[in-house]
Structure formats: C-alpha cells, structure tokens
Coordinates of C-alpha atoms in Angstrom, one line a residue:
M1 CA -65.9 218.0 224.4
D2 CA -65.2 221.4 222.8
I3 CA -61.5 220.9 223.3
A4 CA -62.0 217.3 221.6
K5 CA -63.7 218.7 218.8
G6 CA -61.2 221.3 218.2
T7 CA -58.3 218.9 218.2
S8 CA -60.2 216.6 215.8
K9 CA -60.6 219.4 213.3
Q10 CA -57.0 220.5 213.6
E11 CA -55.9 217.0 212.7
R12 CA -58.2 216.7 209.7
K13 CA -56.8 220.2 208.5
Q14 CA -53.2 218.9 208.9
A15 CA -54.1 215.5 207.2
L16 CA -55.6 217.5 204.2
K17 CA -52.6 219.7 203.9
R18 CA -50.2 216.6 203.9
E19 CA -52.4 215.0 201.3
E20 CA -52.2 218.3 199.2
R21 CA -48.5 218.3 199.5
S22 CA -48.1 214.7 198.5
S23 CA -50.4 215.1 195.5
A24 CA -48.4 218.1 194.4
W25 CA -45.1 216.2 194.7
V26 CA -46.6 213.3 192.8
D27 CA -47.8 215.4 190.0
A28 CA -44.4 217.2 189.7
L29 CA -42.6 213.9 189.7
R30 CA -45.0 212.6 187.0
A31 CA -44.4 215.7 185.0
D32 CA -40.6 215.5 185.3
T33 CA -40.9 211.7 184.3
E34 CA -42.9 212.6 181.3
Q35 CA -40.5 215.5 180.1
L36 CA -37.7 213.2 180.5
G37 CA -39.2 210.6 178.2
R38 CA -40.0 213.2 175.6
T39 CA -36.5 214.5 175.8
T40 CA -34.9 210.9 175.6
A41 CA -37.3 210.3 172.5
E42 CA -36.6 213.3 170.7
T43 CA -32.9 213.1 171.3
P44 CA -31.8 209.5 171.0
I45 CA -28.4 208.4 172.2
E46 CA -26.0 208.5 169.2
K47 CA -23.5 205.8 169.0
S48 CA -20.2 206.2 167.4
A49 CA -18.6 204.3 164.6
L50 CA -16.1 202.7 166.9
D51 CA -19.4 201.6 169.1
I52 CA -21.0 200.0 166.1
A53 CA -17.7 198.4 164.9
S54 CA -17.1 197.0 168.5
A55 CA -20.6 195.4 168.5
W56 CA -20.2 193.9 165.3
A57 CA -16.6 192.5 166.0
L58 CA -17.9 191.0 169.2
I59 CA -20.8 189.3 167.2
G60 CA -18.0 188.0 164.7
I61 CA -15.7 186.7 167.5
F62 CA -18.7 184.8 168.9
L63 CA -19.6 183.2 165.6
I64 CA -16.1 182.2 165.0
L65 CA -15.8 180.6 168.4
A66 CA -19.2 178.8 167.8
L67 CA -18.2 177.5 164.4
A68 CA -14.7 176.3 166.0
G69 CA -16.8 174.7 168.6
I70 CA -19.0 172.9 166.2
Y71 CA -16.1 171.7 164.1
M72 CA -14.0 170.5 167.4
M73 CA -17.0 168.6 168.7
S74 CA -18.1 166.9 165.4
L75 CA -17.6 163.5 167.0
I76 CA -20.4 164.1 169.2
L77 CA -22.4 166.7 167.3
I78 CA -22.8 164.8 164.0
P79 CA -24.6 161.8 165.5
V80 CA -26.6 163.9 167.9
T81 CA -27.8 166.3 165.2
L82 CA -28.4 163.4 162.7
A83 CA -30.4 161.6 165.5
V84 CA -32.6 164.8 166.2
V85 CA -33.3 165.3 162.4
V86 CA -34.2 161.6 162.1
G87 CA -36.4 161.8 165.1
M88 CA -38.0 164.8 163.8
I89 CA -38.7 163.2 160.6
L90 CA -40.2 160.2 162.2
G91 CA -42.1 162.4 164.6
L92 CA -45.4 161.9 162.5
A93 CA -45.1 158.2 162.8
A94 CA -44.3 158.3 166.3
E95 CA -47.4 160.4 166.9
K96 CA -49.6 158.0 165.2
L97 CA -48.1 155.1 167.0
S98 CA -48.8 157.0 170.3
K99 CA -52.4 157.5 169.4
L100 CA -52.8 153.8 168.8
G101 CA -52.0 153.4 172.4
V102 CA -48.3 152.0 171.9
P103 CA -46.1 153.2 174.9
R104 CA -43.5 155.7 174.1
I105 CA -40.7 153.5 175.1
L106 CA -42.0 150.7 172.9
N107 CA -42.6 153.4 170.2
A108 CA -38.9 154.4 170.5
V109 CA -37.6 151.0 170.2
L110 CA -39.7 150.1 167.2
L111 CA -38.7 153.1 165.3
S112 CA -35.1 153.0 166.3
S113 CA -34.9 149.1 165.3
A114 CA -36.7 150.0 161.8
V115 CA -33.9 152.6 161.3
A116 CA -31.1 150.2 162.2
L117 CA -32.6 147.5 160.0
V118 CA -32.7 149.7 157.0
I119 CA -29.3 150.8 157.5
F120 CA -28.2 147.2 158.0
L121 CA -30.1 146.2 154.5
F122 CA -28.2 149.0 152.8
I123 CA -24.8 148.0 154.1
N124 CA -25.5 144.3 153.3
A125 CA -26.6 145.3 149.8
L126 CA -23.4 147.2 149.3
A127 CA -21.1 145.0 150.9
G128 CA -21.0 142.2 148.0
P129 CA -20.7 144.7 145.1
L130 CA -18.0 146.8 147.1
A131 CA -15.9 143.8 147.9
R132 CA -16.0 142.4 144.3
L133 CA -15.1 146.0 143.1
A134 CA -12.1 145.9 145.5
Q135 CA -11.1 142.5 144.3
E136 CA -11.1 143.6 140.8
G137 CA -9.6 146.9 141.3
P138 CA -6.4 146.8 139.5
D139 CA -8.0 145.2 136.3
V140 CA -10.7 148.0 136.5
F141 CA -7.9 150.7 136.7
Q142 CA -6.1 149.2 133.8
R143 CA -9.2 149.1 131.6
T144 CA -10.1 152.6 132.7
V145 CA -6.7 153.8 131.7
D146 CA -6.8 152.1 128.3
R147 CA -10.3 153.5 127.7
L148 CA -9.6 157.0 128.7
M149 CA -6.2 157.4 127.5
P150 CA -7.2 158.4 123.8
F151 CA -9.3 161.1 125.2
L152 CA -6.6 162.3 127.7
E153 CA -4.0 162.5 124.9
R154 CA -6.0 165.0 123.0
I155 CA -5.8 167.4 125.8
K156 CA -2.2 168.6 125.5
W157 CA -2.0 170.8 128.4
L158 CA -2.6 167.8 130.7
H159 CA 0.6 166.2 129.5
I160 CA -0.6 162.7 130.2
T161 CA 0.8 159.8 128.1
P162 CA 0.7 156.0 128.6
Q163 CA 4.0 156.2 130.4
T164 CA 2.4 158.4 133.1
F165 CA 0.5 155.5 134.4
E166 CA 3.6 153.0 133.9
S167 CA 5.8 154.8 136.2
G168 CA 5.7 157.4 138.7
P169 CA 3.1 158.2 141.5
M170 CA 0.2 157.2 139.4
S171 CA 1.4 153.8 138.3
I172 CA -0.4 150.5 139.2
N173 CA 2.5 149.3 141.3
V174 CA 2.6 152.4 143.4
L175 CA -1.2 152.4 143.9
L176 CA -0.9 148.7 145.1
E177 CA 1.9 149.7 147.5
N178 CA -0.2 152.5 148.9
T179 CA -3.3 150.0 149.3
G180 CA -1.8 149.2 152.9
N181 CA -1.7 152.7 154.0
V182 CA -5.3 153.4 152.7
L183 CA -6.5 150.1 154.5
H184 CA -4.6 151.3 157.6
L185 CA -6.4 154.8 157.4
V186 CA -9.8 153.1 156.9
T187 CA -9.2 150.9 159.8
N188 CA -8.3 153.9 162.1
S189 CA -11.5 155.6 160.9
L190 CA -13.7 152.6 161.7
T191 CA -13.5 152.9 165.4
P192 CA -14.6 156.5 165.5
A193 CA -17.4 155.5 162.9
I194 CA -18.6 152.7 165.4
V195 CA -18.7 155.3 168.4
Q196 CA -20.8 157.8 166.3
G197 CA -23.0 154.9 165.3
L198 CA -23.6 154.0 168.8
I199 CA -24.1 157.6 169.9
F200 CA -26.7 158.0 167.0
F201 CA -28.8 155.2 168.0
A202 CA -28.6 156.0 171.7
A203 CA -29.6 159.5 171.0
L204 CA -32.3 158.6 168.5
M205 CA -34.0 156.2 171.0
L206 CA -33.9 158.7 173.9
F207 CA -35.1 161.5 171.7
L208 CA -38.1 159.5 170.5
A209 CA -38.7 158.2 174.1
G210 CA -38.6 161.6 175.5
R211 CA -40.0 163.5 172.6
A212 CA -43.2 164.8 174.4
S213 CA -41.5 166.1 177.6
L214 CA -38.9 167.7 175.3
R215 CA -41.5 169.6 173.7
K216 CA -43.3 170.6 176.7
T217 CA -40.0 171.7 178.4
L218 CA -39.2 173.8 175.3
I219 CA -42.6 175.5 175.2
M220 CA -42.8 176.2 179.0
T221 CA -39.5 178.0 178.8
F222 CA -41.4 180.9 177.3
V223 CA -43.4 183.2 179.7
S224 CA -46.0 184.9 177.7
R225 CA -49.0 183.0 176.0
T226 CA -48.1 184.3 172.5
S227 CA -44.6 183.1 172.8
R228 CA -45.6 179.8 173.8
L229 CA -48.0 179.5 171.0
T230 CA -45.4 180.5 168.5
A231 CA -43.1 177.8 169.8
I232 CA -45.9 175.2 169.4
R233 CA -46.5 176.4 165.9
I234 CA -42.8 176.3 164.9
I235 CA -42.3 172.7 166.3
N236 CA -45.4 171.3 164.6
A237 CA -44.4 173.0 161.5
V238 CA -40.8 171.7 161.5
E239 CA -42.0 168.1 162.2
Q240 CA -44.6 168.4 159.5
V241 CA -42.0 169.8 156.9
L242 CA -39.2 167.2 157.6
G243 CA -41.6 164.4 157.7
F244 CA -43.6 165.0 154.8
Y245 CA -40.5 166.0 152.7
F246 CA -38.6 163.0 153.4
A247 CA -41.3 160.6 153.2
T248 CA -42.3 161.8 149.8
A249 CA -38.5 162.0 148.8
A250 CA -37.8 158.6 149.8
L251 CA -40.6 157.2 147.7
I252 CA -39.6 159.3 144.6
Y253 CA -36.1 158.5 145.0
A254 CA -36.6 154.8 145.6
G255 CA -38.4 154.9 142.3
L256 CA -35.5 156.7 140.7
G257 CA -33.0 154.1 142.1
I258 CA -35.2 151.3 140.5
V259 CA -35.0 153.2 137.3
M260 CA -31.4 153.6 137.7
T261 CA -30.9 149.7 138.4
I262 CA -32.8 149.0 135.1
I263 CA -30.6 151.7 133.2
A264 CA -27.5 150.0 134.4
Y265 CA -28.6 146.6 133.5
A266 CA -29.7 147.7 130.1
G267 CA -26.5 149.7 129.6
G268 CA -24.3 146.7 130.4
L269 CA -22.7 148.2 133.5
S270 CA -21.6 145.9 136.3
A271 CA -23.4 145.7 139.6
P272 CA -26.6 147.5 138.6
I273 CA -28.0 147.0 142.2
L274 CA -25.1 149.1 143.4
W275 CA -25.8 151.8 141.0
G276 CA -29.4 152.0 142.1
V277 CA -28.5 152.3 145.6
F278 CA -26.0 155.0 144.9
A279 CA -28.7 156.8 142.8
F280 CA -31.1 156.7 145.7
L281 CA -28.6 157.9 148.3
S282 CA -27.1 160.7 146.2
S283 CA -30.4 162.1 145.2
F284 CA -30.7 163.5 148.8
I285 CA -27.8 165.5 148.2
P286 CA -28.8 168.4 145.8
F287 CA -26.5 169.3 142.9
L288 CA -23.4 167.4 144.1
G289 CA -25.2 164.1 144.2
I290 CA -26.5 164.2 140.6
A291 CA -23.2 165.6 139.5
T292 CA -21.2 162.8 141.0
M293 CA -23.6 160.1 139.7
T294 CA -23.5 161.5 136.1
I295 CA -19.7 161.5 136.0
A296 CA -19.4 158.1 137.5
L297 CA -21.8 156.8 134.9
A298 CA -19.9 158.4 132.0
I299 CA -16.7 156.9 133.2
A300 CA -18.2 153.3 133.8
G301 CA -19.7 153.7 130.3
I302 CA -16.5 154.6 128.6
I303 CA -14.9 151.8 130.4
T304 CA -17.6 149.2 129.4
H305 CA -18.3 150.2 125.7
D306 CA -16.0 151.1 122.7
D307 CA -18.8 153.3 121.0
I308 CA -18.9 156.6 122.7
I309 CA -22.6 157.0 122.1
F310 CA -23.3 153.7 124.0
A311 CA -20.8 154.7 126.6
L312 CA -22.5 158.0 127.6
A313 CA -26.0 156.7 127.0
P314 CA -26.6 155.6 130.7
A315 CA -25.4 158.9 132.0
V316 CA -27.5 161.0 129.6
V317 CA -30.6 158.9 130.2
F318 CA -30.1 159.0 134.2
F319 CA -29.4 162.9 134.1
S320 CA -32.5 163.5 132.0
I321 CA -34.7 161.4 134.2
H322 CA -33.4 163.0 137.2
L323 CA -33.8 166.4 136.0
A324 CA -37.5 165.7 135.1
V325 CA -38.1 164.3 138.5
E326 CA -36.5 167.3 140.4
N327 CA -38.2 170.0 138.1
L328 CA -41.5 168.5 137.3
V329 CA -42.5 165.4 139.6
F330 CA -41.1 166.9 142.9
P331 CA -42.6 170.4 142.8
A332 CA -46.0 168.8 141.6
V333 CA -46.1 166.5 144.6
M334 CA -44.5 168.9 147.3
G335 CA -46.0 172.1 146.2
R336 CA -44.3 175.5 145.9
Q337 CA -44.7 176.5 149.5
W338 CA -41.5 174.5 150.4
E339 CA -39.2 175.2 147.6
L340 CA -35.8 176.4 148.8
N341 CA -33.7 179.1 146.9
P342 CA -31.0 176.9 144.9
F343 CA -28.3 179.1 145.7
V344 CA -28.8 179.2 149.4
V345 CA -29.1 175.4 149.4
F346 CA -25.9 175.0 147.4
L347 CA -24.0 177.5 149.9
A348 CA -25.5 175.2 152.9
I349 CA -24.1 172.0 151.3
I350 CA -20.6 173.6 150.6
F351 CA -20.5 174.8 154.2
W352 CA -21.7 171.8 155.9
T353 CA -19.5 169.6 153.6
W354 CA -16.6 171.6 154.8
M355 CA -17.6 171.4 158.4
W356 CA -18.7 167.9 158.6
G357 CA -17.7 165.9 155.4
A358 CA -20.3 163.6 153.6
V359 CA -22.7 163.6 156.6
G360 CA -22.7 167.3 156.6
A361 CA -23.7 167.3 153.0
M362 CA -26.6 165.0 153.7
L363 CA -27.6 167.3 156.6
A364 CA -27.5 170.5 154.7
L365 CA -30.8 170.1 153.0
P366 CA -32.9 169.2 156.3
L367 CA -31.1 171.8 158.4
S368 CA -32.1 174.3 155.4
L369 CA -35.7 173.2 155.9
V370 CA -35.5 173.8 159.4
V371 CA -34.2 177.3 159.1
M372 CA -36.6 178.2 156.5
T373 CA -39.6 176.9 158.5
V374 CA -38.5 178.7 161.6
V375 CA -38.2 182.1 159.6
N376 CA -41.5 181.6 157.8
E377 CA -43.3 180.9 161.1
L378 CA -41.7 183.8 163.0
F379 CA -42.5 186.4 160.4
I380 CA -45.8 185.0 159.6
E381 CA -48.4 187.4 158.0
E382 CA -52.1 187.2 157.6
K383 CA -52.3 183.6 158.5
V384 CA -55.1 182.0 160.7
Q385 CA -53.5 181.5 164.2
P386 CA -54.5 178.4 166.2
Q387 CA -55.9 179.2 169.7
L388 CA -54.5 177.7 172.9
P389 CA -57.2 176.2 175.3
E390 CA -58.0 178.6 178.1

C-alpha cells in the first residue's frame, strides 16, 4: 500500500509539472503572437508605386475585357437585360397576382402576353403612318428642300445651293437609287431583331415564373444574417423603385403623348397619332428624346407652313409643356428621393447608346436607377432596418 501511494504521489507531481510547462509554453506563445500583432499594426506593409500601378492596371484590363464582352454579346445581353428590367418593373404586379392566388406560371404567361399585346398595338399604330410616309418620301424630301433652302442659303459656310440637291450624292435620284441598299440593310437586320424578340419574351416569361426562386437563391448565397437582410432590402428597393417610377412615368408620358397628338392636329402636321406615339416613347430617353422631338417638330412645321411663327409653334409648345412636366409635375409626383444627377444620367445615356444603340439609350435610365438604389441601400445611414424572423 505504501508503495502504491508513493507511486500515485509521484505521478501527480509529474502531471503538475507537465501542466506547468504546458501553461508556460501557451503563455509565451500568446505573448509572442500579441507582440507580432502590435508590430504588424504599428509597421504596416508599405506598397511601392509599381505595386499600386500594377493593381490598377489589372483592374483596368479586367474592365476593358468586361466591356468588350458586353459589346460582343449584345445580341444576347440586350434582350436578356431588357427582360430582367421589364420583369422587375412588373414585380409589383406579379406579387399582387400571386397574393390573389394566381399560379406563378399563369402569372408569367399573363404578364408576358400583356407586354406582347402592348408592343403589337404600338407596331400596328405605327405601321400605317410609316408606310404612308415611306410612300410619300420623295415628295416630302422635295418639300423639305424647298422650305429649308432659303434658310440654308443664308449660312454661307455651309456652301449649300439648290444645285446641291439636284446633282451629287444628295440628289433625289441618288437617294432613290440607294433605297434598295437601305431596304437590303433593313432586311438583313430583321432576322437578328426577330431572334432578339424571341429571346426577350422567353427570358421575360421564365424570369417572372422563377422570380421567387431566383430571389431565394440570391439571398441564400450570403452566409451571415446581416448580409441576407441587406440583399432582401436591396431587391425589394430595386423592384419598388423601378415599378413605381415606370408606372408613374407611363401614365404621365401617355398624357403627354395625347397632348402631342392634339398639338400636331391643331398645328396642321400630318399623322398626329404618330407624333403622339413618338412623344410618348422619346420621353423615356432623357435629354436626347426631347431634343430629337423638338428638332423633328421644327422641321415638320417649316415644311408644312410658310409663316415661320406658325411653323415653329408646335415645337415651342411641346418643348414648353415637356419642360413643365419634367421639372414640376414629375418631381411633385415622384418626390425628391429618387432624383438622379442629370450629368450622370447624360453620361449613362451616351455610354449605353454607344454600347447597345437605341435599346441602350432606353435602358440607360433604369440601369442608373438600379445602381442608385443599390448604392443608397448599401451606404444607408440612420434608417430603420426591418428584422428577419427568428
């Protein structure tokens, strides 16, 4: 027994010594780690100018390649991007239909069919006036030359005379000869347009049908609860901004199109309905749309009327009404929280027009709204945060 007790005491002493050595080693390791952290914090690693330049060069190369990819894949990206934007605009309507018990597949079919019907009605409304305008093209061109020639002759540095339009590349005969080339170009562009149209409707229907699952997948890609909450807030804010903005804009610009139709009819312009449709569509393109409409109205007025005052009256009236709508009616209805910097919007329109043409110009504003909303929600300050259920 004495031997057993002595052995037990010796083992306990050895265990205590091992624990003391282990504790001392852990304390030493912790002290070294803290000292290393203080040293690293006090003496940060300095990067040379070459390292910084290399990092920015790598970012620049990535951006250039990304823009090149966006440009090269425009045939696919244009209809898909347009479908996503339209689907997010229709998000509020899709949500209300879902709450009414409409299945998501039927929901997607109904909304996609409504979009297709609206586009068909627009095309049908434009087909007749455009066909008549194409048929009367030579006469319209000749009247335009006769009306504008007195004004063009006063600008000496242009060196334009009546003979300019009788011979040379700007003559009517040459324009008529080139009509075949223009029609051939339009015909060749028709097939890609049809393909893009089919891609757009297919993407729109699938996006609306799988909208809820896409939202869930996107939110669940984030790990932390805070990140998921931020994703939910951003998605809801983007859908709310796009839906409310374009629903309100459609109503306001539809009224503006009706006013433009009345102005064209009262001003004696041909195809007043066509002018109304153009006014409605061009209003969705800030700056460029109103500028193009005003110039077109001024030219049409000069062609129609001999008196310069009556000729410019439709353009002046439309420009004044549009200016009042954009600066008084629109801010009063929308509020100031969704106003965009005009210079940033202008740059966005120029950039996306250069990248994707006319469709890019129409997408510039919604894409700017998306970016603005994401930035505002990411850098939100002193705003009540919604809570996720536990």
